Tab-separated table of C-alpha atoms and ligand atoms in Angstrom:
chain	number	residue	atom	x	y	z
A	1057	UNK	CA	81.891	-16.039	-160.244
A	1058	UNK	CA	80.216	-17.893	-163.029
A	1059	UNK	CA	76.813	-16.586	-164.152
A	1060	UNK	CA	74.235	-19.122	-162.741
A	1061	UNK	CA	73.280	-22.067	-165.348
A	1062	UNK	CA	69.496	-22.901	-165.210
A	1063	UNK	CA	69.674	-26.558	-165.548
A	1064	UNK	CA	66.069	-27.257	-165.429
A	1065	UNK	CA	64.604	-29.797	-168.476
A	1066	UNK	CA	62.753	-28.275	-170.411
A	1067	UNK	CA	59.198	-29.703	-169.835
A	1068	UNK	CA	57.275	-31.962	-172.985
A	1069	UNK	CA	55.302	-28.847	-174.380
A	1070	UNK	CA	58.395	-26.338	-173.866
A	1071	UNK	CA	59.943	-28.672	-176.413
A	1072	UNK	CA	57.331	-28.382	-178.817
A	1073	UNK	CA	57.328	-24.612	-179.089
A	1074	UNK	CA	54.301	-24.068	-176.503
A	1075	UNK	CA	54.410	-21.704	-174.487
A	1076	UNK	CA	52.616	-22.340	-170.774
A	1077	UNK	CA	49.694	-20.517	-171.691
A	1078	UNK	CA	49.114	-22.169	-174.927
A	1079	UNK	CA	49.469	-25.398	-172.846
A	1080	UNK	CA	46.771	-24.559	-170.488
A	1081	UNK	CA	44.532	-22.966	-173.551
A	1082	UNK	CA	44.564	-26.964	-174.693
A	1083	UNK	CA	43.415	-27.738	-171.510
A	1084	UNK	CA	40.872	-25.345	-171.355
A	1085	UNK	CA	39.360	-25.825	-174.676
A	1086	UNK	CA	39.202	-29.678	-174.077
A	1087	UNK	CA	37.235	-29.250	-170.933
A	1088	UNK	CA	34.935	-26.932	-173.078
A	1089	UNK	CA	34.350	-29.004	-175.720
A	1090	UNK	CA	33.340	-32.014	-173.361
A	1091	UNK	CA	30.908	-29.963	-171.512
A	1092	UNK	CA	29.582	-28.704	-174.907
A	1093	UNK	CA	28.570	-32.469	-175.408
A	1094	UNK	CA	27.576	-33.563	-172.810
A	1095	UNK	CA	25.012	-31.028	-172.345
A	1096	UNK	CA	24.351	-31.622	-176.155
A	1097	UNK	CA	23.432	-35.063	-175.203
A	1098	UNK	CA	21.255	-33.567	-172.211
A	1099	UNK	CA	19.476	-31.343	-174.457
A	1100	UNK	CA	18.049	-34.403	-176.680
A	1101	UNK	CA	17.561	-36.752	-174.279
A	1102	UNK	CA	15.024	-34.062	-172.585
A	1103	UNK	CA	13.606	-33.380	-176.216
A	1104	UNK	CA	14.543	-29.868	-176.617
A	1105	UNK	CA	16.909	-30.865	-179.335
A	1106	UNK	CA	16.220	-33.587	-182.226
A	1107	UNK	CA	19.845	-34.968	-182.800
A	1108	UNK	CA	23.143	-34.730	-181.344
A	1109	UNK	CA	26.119	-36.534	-182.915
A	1110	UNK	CA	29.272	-36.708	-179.641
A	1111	UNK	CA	32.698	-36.077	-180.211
A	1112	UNK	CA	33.999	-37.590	-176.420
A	1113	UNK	CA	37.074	-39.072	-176.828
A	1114	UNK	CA	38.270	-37.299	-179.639
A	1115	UNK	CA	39.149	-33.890	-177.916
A	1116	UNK	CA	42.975	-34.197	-177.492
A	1117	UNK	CA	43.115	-35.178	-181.255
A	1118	UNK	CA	40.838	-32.326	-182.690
A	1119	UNK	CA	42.346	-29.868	-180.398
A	1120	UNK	CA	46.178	-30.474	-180.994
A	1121	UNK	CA	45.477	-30.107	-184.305
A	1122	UNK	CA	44.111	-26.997	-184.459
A	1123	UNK	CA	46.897	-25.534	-182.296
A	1124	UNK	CA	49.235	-26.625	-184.842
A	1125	UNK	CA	47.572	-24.820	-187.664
A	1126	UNK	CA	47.291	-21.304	-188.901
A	1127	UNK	CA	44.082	-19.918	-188.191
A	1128	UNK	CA	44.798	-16.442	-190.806
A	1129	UNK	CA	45.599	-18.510	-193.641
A	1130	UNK	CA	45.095	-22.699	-193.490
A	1131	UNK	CA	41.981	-24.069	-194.757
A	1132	UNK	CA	40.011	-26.521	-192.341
A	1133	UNK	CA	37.985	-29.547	-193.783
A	1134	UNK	CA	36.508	-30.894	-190.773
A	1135	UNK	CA	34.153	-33.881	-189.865
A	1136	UNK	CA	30.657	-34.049	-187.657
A	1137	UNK	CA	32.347	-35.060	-184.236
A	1138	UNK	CA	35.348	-32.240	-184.710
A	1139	UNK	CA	33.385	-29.374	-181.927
A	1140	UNK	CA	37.164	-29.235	-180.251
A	1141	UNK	CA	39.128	-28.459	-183.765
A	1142	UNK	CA	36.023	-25.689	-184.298
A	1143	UNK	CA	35.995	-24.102	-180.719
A	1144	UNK	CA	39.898	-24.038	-180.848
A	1145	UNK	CA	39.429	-22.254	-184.359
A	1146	UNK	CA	37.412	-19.612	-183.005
A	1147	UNK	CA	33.748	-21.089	-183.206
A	1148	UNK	CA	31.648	-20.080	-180.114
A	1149	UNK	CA	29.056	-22.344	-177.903
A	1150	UNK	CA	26.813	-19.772	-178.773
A	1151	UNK	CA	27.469	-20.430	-182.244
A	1152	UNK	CA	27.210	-24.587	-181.932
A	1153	UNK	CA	24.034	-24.107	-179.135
A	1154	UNK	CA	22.006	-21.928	-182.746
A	1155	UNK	CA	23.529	-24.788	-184.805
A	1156	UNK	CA	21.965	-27.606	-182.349
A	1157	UNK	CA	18.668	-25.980	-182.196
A	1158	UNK	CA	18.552	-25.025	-185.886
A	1159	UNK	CA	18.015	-21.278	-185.152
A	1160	UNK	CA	18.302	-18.860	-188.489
A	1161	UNK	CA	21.776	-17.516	-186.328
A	1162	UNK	CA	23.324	-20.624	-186.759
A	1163	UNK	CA	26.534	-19.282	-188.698
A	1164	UNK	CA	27.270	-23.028	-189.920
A	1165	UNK	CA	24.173	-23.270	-192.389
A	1166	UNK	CA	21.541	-20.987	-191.043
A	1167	UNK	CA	19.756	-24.357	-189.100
A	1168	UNK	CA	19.249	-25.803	-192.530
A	1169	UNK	CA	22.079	-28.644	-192.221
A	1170	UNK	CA	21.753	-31.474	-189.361
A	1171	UNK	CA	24.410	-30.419	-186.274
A	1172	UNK	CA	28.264	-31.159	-186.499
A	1173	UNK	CA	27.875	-30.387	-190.331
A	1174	UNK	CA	30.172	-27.106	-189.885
A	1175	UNK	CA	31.048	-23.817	-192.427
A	1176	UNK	CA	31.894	-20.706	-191.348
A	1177	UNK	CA	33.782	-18.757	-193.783
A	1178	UNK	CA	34.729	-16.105	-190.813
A	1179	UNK	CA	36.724	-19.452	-189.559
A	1180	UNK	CA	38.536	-20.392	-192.546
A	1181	UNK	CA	35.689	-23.601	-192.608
A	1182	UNK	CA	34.626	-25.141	-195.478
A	1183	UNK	CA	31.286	-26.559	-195.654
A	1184	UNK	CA	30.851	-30.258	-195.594
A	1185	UNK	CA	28.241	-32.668	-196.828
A	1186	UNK	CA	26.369	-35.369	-195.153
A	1187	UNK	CA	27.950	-38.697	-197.323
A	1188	UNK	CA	31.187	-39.372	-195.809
A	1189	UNK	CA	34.472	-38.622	-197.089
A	1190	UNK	CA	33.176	-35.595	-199.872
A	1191	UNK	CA	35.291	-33.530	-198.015
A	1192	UNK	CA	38.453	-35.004	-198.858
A	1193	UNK	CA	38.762	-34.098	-202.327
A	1194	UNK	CA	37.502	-30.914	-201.416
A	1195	UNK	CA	40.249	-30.252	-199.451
A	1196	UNK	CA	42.467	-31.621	-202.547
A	1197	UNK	CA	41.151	-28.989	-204.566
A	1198	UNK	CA	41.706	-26.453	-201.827
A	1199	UNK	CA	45.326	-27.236	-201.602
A	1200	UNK	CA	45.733	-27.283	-205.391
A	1201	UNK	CA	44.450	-23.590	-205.497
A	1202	UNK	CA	47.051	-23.014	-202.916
A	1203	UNK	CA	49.878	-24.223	-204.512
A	1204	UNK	CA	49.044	-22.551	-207.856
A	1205	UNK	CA	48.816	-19.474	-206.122
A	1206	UNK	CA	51.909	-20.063	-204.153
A	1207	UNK	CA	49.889	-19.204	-200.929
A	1208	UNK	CA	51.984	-20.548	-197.802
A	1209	UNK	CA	48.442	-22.596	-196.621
A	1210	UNK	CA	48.076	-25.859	-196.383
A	1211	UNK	CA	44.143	-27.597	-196.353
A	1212	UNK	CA	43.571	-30.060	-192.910
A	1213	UNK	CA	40.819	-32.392	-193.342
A	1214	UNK	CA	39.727	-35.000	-191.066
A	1215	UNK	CA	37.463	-38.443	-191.384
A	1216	UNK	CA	36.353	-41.157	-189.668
A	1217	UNK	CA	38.192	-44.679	-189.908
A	1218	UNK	CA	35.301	-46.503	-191.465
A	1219	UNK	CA	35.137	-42.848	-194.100
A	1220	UNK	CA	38.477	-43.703	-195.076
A	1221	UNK	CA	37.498	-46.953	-197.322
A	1222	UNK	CA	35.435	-44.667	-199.325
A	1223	UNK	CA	36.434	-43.920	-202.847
A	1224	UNK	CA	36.780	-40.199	-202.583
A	1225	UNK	CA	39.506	-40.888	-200.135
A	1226	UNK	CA	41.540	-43.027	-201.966
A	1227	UNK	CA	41.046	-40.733	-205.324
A	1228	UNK	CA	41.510	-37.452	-203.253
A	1229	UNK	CA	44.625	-39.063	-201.474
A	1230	UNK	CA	46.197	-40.448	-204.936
A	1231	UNK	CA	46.220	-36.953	-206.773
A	1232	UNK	CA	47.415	-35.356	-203.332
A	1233	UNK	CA	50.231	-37.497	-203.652
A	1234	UNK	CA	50.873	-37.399	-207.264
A	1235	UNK	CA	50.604	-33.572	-207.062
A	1236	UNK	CA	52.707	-32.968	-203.876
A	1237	UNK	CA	49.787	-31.335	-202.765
A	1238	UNK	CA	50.074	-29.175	-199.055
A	1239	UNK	CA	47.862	-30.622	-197.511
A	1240	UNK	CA	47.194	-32.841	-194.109
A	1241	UNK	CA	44.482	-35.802	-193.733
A	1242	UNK	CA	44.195	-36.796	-190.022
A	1243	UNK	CA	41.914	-39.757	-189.564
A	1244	UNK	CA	40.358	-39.988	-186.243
A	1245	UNK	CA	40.545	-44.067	-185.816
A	1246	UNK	CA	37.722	-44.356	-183.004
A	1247	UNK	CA	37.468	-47.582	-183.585
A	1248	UNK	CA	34.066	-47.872	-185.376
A	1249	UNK	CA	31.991	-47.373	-188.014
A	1250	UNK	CA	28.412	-47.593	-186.084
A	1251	UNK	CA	28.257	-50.380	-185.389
A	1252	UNK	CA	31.422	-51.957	-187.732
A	1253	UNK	CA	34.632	-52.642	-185.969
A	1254	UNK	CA	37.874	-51.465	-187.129
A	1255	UNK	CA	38.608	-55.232	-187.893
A	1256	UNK	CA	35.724	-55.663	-189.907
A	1257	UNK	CA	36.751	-52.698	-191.758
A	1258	UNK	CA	40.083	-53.161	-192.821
A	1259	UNK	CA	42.863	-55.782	-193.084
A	1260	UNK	CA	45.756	-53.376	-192.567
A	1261	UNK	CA	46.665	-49.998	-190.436
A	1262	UNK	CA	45.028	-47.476	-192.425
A	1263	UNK	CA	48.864	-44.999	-191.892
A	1264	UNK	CA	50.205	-47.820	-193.906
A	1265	UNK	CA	47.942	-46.637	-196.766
A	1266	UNK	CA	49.986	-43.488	-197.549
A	1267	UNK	CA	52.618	-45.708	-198.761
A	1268	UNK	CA	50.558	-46.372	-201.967
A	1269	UNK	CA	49.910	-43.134	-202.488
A	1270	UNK	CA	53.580	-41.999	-202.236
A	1271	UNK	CA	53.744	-40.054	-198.908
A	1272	UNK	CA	54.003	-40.474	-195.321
A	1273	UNK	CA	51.591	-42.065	-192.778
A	1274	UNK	CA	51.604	-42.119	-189.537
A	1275	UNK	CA	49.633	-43.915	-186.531
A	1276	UNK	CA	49.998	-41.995	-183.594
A	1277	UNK	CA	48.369	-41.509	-179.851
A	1278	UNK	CA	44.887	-39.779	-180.818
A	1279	UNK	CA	44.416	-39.344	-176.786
A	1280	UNK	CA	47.920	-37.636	-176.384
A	1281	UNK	CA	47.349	-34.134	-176.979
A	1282	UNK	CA	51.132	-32.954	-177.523
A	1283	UNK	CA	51.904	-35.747	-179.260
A	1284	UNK	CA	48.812	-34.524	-182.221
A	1285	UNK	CA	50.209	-30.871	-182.364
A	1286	UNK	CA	53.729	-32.539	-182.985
A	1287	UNK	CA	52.697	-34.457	-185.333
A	1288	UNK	CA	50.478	-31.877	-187.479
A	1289	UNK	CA	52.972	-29.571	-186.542
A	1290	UNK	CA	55.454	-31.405	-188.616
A	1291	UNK	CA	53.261	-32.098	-191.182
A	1292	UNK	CA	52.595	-28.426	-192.201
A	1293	UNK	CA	56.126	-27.470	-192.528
A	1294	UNK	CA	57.038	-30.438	-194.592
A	1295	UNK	CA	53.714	-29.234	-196.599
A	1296	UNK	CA	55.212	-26.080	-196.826
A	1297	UNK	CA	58.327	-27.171	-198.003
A	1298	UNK	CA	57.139	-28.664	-201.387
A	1299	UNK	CA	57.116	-31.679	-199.974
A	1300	UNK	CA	53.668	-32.708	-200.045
A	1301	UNK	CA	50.588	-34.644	-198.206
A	1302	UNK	CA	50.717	-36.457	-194.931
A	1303	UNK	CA	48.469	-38.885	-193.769
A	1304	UNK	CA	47.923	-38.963	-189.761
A	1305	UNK	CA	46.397	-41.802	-188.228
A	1306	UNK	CA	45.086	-40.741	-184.766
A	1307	UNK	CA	43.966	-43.645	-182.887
A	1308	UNK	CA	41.500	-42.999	-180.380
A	1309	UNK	CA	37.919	-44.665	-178.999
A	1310	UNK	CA	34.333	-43.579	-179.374
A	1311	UNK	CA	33.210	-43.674	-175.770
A	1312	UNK	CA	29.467	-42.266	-176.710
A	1313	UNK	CA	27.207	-43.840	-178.855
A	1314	UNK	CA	27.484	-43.018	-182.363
A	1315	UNK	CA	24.600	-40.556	-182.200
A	1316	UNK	CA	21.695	-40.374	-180.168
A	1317	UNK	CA	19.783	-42.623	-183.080
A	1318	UNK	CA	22.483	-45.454	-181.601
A	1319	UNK	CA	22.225	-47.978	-178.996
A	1320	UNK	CA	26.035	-49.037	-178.624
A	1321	UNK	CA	25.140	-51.658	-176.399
A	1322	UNK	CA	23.949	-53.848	-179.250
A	1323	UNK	CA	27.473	-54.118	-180.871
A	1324	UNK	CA	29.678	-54.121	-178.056
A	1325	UNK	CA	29.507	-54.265	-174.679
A	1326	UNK	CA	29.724	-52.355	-171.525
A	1327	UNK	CA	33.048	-53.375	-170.197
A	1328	UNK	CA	34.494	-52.440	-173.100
A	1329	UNK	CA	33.362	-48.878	-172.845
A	1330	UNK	CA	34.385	-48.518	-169.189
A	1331	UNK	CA	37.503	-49.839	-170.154
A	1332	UNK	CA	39.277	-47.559	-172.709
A	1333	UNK	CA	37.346	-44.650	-170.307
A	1334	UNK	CA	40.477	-45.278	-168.262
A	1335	UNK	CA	42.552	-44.038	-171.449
A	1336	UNK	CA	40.233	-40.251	-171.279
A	1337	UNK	CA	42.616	-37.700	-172.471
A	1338	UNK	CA	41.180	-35.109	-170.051
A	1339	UNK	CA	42.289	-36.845	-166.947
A	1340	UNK	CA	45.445	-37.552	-168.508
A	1341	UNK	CA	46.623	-33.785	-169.559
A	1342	UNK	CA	45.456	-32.727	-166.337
A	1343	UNK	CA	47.478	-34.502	-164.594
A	1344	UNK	CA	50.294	-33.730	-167.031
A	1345	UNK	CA	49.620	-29.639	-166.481
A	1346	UNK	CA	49.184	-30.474	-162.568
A	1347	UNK	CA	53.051	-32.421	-162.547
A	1348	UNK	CA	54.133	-29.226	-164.440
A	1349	UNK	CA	53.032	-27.014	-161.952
A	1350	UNK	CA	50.418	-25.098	-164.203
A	1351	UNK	CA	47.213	-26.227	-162.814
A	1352	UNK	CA	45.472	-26.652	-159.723
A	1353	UNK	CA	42.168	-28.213	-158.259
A	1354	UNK	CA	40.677	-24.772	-157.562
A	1355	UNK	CA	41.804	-23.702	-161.022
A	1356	UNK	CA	39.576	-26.926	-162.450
A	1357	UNK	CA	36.999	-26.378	-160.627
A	1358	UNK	CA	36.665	-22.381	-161.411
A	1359	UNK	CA	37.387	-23.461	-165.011
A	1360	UNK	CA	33.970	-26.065	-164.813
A	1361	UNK	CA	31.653	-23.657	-163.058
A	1362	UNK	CA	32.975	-20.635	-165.749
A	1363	UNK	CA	31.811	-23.224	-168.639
A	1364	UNK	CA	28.580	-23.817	-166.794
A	1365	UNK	CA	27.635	-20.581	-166.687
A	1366	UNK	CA	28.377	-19.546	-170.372
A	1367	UNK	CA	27.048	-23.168	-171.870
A	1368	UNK	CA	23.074	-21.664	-169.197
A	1369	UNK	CA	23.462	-18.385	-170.979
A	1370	UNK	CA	24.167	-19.925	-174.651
A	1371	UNK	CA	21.626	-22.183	-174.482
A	1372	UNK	CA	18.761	-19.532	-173.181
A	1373	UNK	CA	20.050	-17.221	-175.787
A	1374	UNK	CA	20.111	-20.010	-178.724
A	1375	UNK	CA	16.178	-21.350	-177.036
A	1376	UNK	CA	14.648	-18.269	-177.326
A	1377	UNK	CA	16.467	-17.062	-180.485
A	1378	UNK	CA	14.313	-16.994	-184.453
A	1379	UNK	CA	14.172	-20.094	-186.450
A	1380	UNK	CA	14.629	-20.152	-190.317
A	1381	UNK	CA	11.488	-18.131	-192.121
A	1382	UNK	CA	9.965	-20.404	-194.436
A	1383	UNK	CA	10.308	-18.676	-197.356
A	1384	UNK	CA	14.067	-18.758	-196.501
A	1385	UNK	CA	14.547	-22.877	-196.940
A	1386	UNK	CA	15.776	-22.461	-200.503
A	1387	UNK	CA	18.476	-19.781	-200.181
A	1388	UNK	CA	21.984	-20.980	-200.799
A	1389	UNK	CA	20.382	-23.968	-202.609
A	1390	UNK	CA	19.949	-22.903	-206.130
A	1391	UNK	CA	21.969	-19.527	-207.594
A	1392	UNK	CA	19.911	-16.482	-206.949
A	1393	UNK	CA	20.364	-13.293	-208.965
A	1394	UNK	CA	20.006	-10.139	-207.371
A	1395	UNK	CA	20.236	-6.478	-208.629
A	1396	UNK	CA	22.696	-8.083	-211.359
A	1397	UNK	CA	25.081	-9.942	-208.686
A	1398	UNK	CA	25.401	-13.296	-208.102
A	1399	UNK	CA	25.244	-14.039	-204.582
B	2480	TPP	C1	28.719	-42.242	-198.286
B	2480	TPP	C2	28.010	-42.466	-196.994
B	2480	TPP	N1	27.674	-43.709	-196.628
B	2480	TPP	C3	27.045	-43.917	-195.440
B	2480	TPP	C4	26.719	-42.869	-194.633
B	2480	TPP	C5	26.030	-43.096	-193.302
B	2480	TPP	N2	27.007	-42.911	-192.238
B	2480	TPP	C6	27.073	-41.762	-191.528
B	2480	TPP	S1	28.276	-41.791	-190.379
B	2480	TPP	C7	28.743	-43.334	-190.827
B	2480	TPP	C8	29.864	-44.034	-190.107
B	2480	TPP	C9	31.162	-43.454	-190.430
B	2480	TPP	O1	32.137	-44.076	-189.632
B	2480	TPP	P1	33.571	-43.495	-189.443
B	2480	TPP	O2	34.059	-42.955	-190.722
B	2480	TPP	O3	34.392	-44.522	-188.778
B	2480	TPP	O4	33.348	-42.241	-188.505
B	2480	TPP	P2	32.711	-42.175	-187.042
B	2480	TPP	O5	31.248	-41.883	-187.249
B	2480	TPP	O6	32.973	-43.462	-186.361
B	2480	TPP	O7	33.395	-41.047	-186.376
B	2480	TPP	C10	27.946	-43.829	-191.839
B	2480	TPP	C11	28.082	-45.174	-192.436
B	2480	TPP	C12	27.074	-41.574	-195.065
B	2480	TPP	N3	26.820	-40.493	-194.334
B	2480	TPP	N4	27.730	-41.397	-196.242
């Protein structure tokens, strides 16, 4: 008798290297960063917040990503709309709900910096600055200090489409490239810039602009989870090769506002909106976990009303939770000496 061949195909995330779990863990953390903003959006609308800036629409991009990282040693760079890359690197909604409402807790910046602006050394998160794009050759320099040190890290940063015509990209991305520096620059093309379309923002692809600056680009499905963690996946190991920078083009659409200073409807219209809805990576991966036979309706639904309950608590623990002393505003602002140390 021959031993009995199992002849099932492998399924799309098997191939990858996922495991099932890690598969539904995507899943999971996309449905937790979408509730995350949408109650953020709740929370200013009934003034109990002053600003939130959404992330819907991005999820699938900012969450393959981090899965393709290494959370003990890569360095992350990310932008104001990335809350799926930060709650798949560990960040907590209790953490973003003290960042939202500015509360002294707020691990990020201690409710001094507006929300989305995230740090957390804990995370491996490196502070970012409001004008667009200052992160990029921050991350240069990161991945410079890695290389000298010959640490096997590589620095992910990610920016906005309308971010990458800035000058700190193009100077960051040059030296990257000159350097063979490891590190990863995933641009999360949603489309606009406010109220700028893409077309009014530049005459090319913006994956085609790694060719100048000797590596590769890529444009890829920003809405197709798997196909992000592929992608990054294979851009750390060619990062740890020697082999240098890649440049990731994720293309994806805004579907909120721009912040909740924006009224959309003045720059494009409503069809529009309700159209590339239809594209929602959420839907889509369900569907794709459902076909594999590792998700269910009840499971969804259990998974929505487990969220609910944690984003209550969070935000009745971040409400009633100690803003900023006065006297505090100024820390981490200038260099302090105390009892001889720098701190
Ligand atoms: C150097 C600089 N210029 C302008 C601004 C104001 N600003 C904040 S977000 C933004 C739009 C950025 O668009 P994009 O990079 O496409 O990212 P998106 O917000 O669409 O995700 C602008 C112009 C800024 N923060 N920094």
């Amino acid at each position: 008798m021959t031993p009995e061949v199992n002849t099932r195909q492998k399924t799309r995330h098997e191939s990858l290297g996922l495991s099932d779990e890690q598969a539904v863990d995507m899943y999971r953390k996309m449905r937790l960063a979408r509730m995350y903003d949408e109650r953020a959006l709740l929370l200013q609308r009934a003034g109990k917040i002053n600003f939130h800036v959404s992330g819907i629409g991005q999820e699938a991009a900012q969450i393959g990503a981090a899965f393709a990282l290494d959370k003990e040693k890569d360095y992350f760079l990310p932008y104001y709309r990335d809350y799926g890359f930060v709650l798949s690197v560990g960040m907590t909604i209790r953490e973003l709900m003290l960042a939202i409402f500015a509360k002294a807790e707020d691990p990020n910046s201690g409710g001094r910096q507006m929300p989305g602006h995230f740090g957390c050394k804990r995370l491996r998160i490196v502070t970012g600055s409001s004008p667009v794009a200052t992160q990029v050759p921050h991350a240069v320099g990161i991945a410079l200090a890695a290389k000298m040190r010959n640490e096997e890290a590589v620095s992910f940063v990610t920016l906005g489409d309308g971010s990458s015509n800035q000058g700190d990209f193009h100077e960051g991305c040059n030296f990257a490239g000159v350097h063979k520096l490891p590190m990863i620059v995933m641009v999360e093309n949603n489309q606009y810039a406010i109220s700028v379309p893409l077309d009014k923002q530049v005459a090319g692809r913006i994956s085609d602009r790694a060719l100048g600056y000797g590596f590769p680009g890529v444009r890829i499905d920003g809405c197709d989870v798997l196909e992000v963690y592929r992608t990054v996946k294979e851009a750390r190991e060619r990062a740890l090769r020697g082999e240098g920078p890649t440049l990731i083009e994720a293309v994806m659409y805004r579907l909120a506002p721009h912040s909740t200073s924006d009224n959309d409807m003045v720059y494009r219209s409503k069809e529009e909106v309700e159209m590339n809805w239809k594209n929602d990576a959420l839907p889509r991966y369900k569907a794709y976990l459902m076909e594999c036979g590792l998700w269910s309706e009840e499971e969804d639904a259990q998974l929505i009303a487990d969220i609910k309950s944690m984003v209550d608590r969070d935000i009745a623990y971040a409400e009633q939770a100690a803003f900023p002393a006065g006297e505090e505003a100024l820390r981490h602002v200038y260099a302090e000496e105390e009892a001889g140390t720098w701190r």
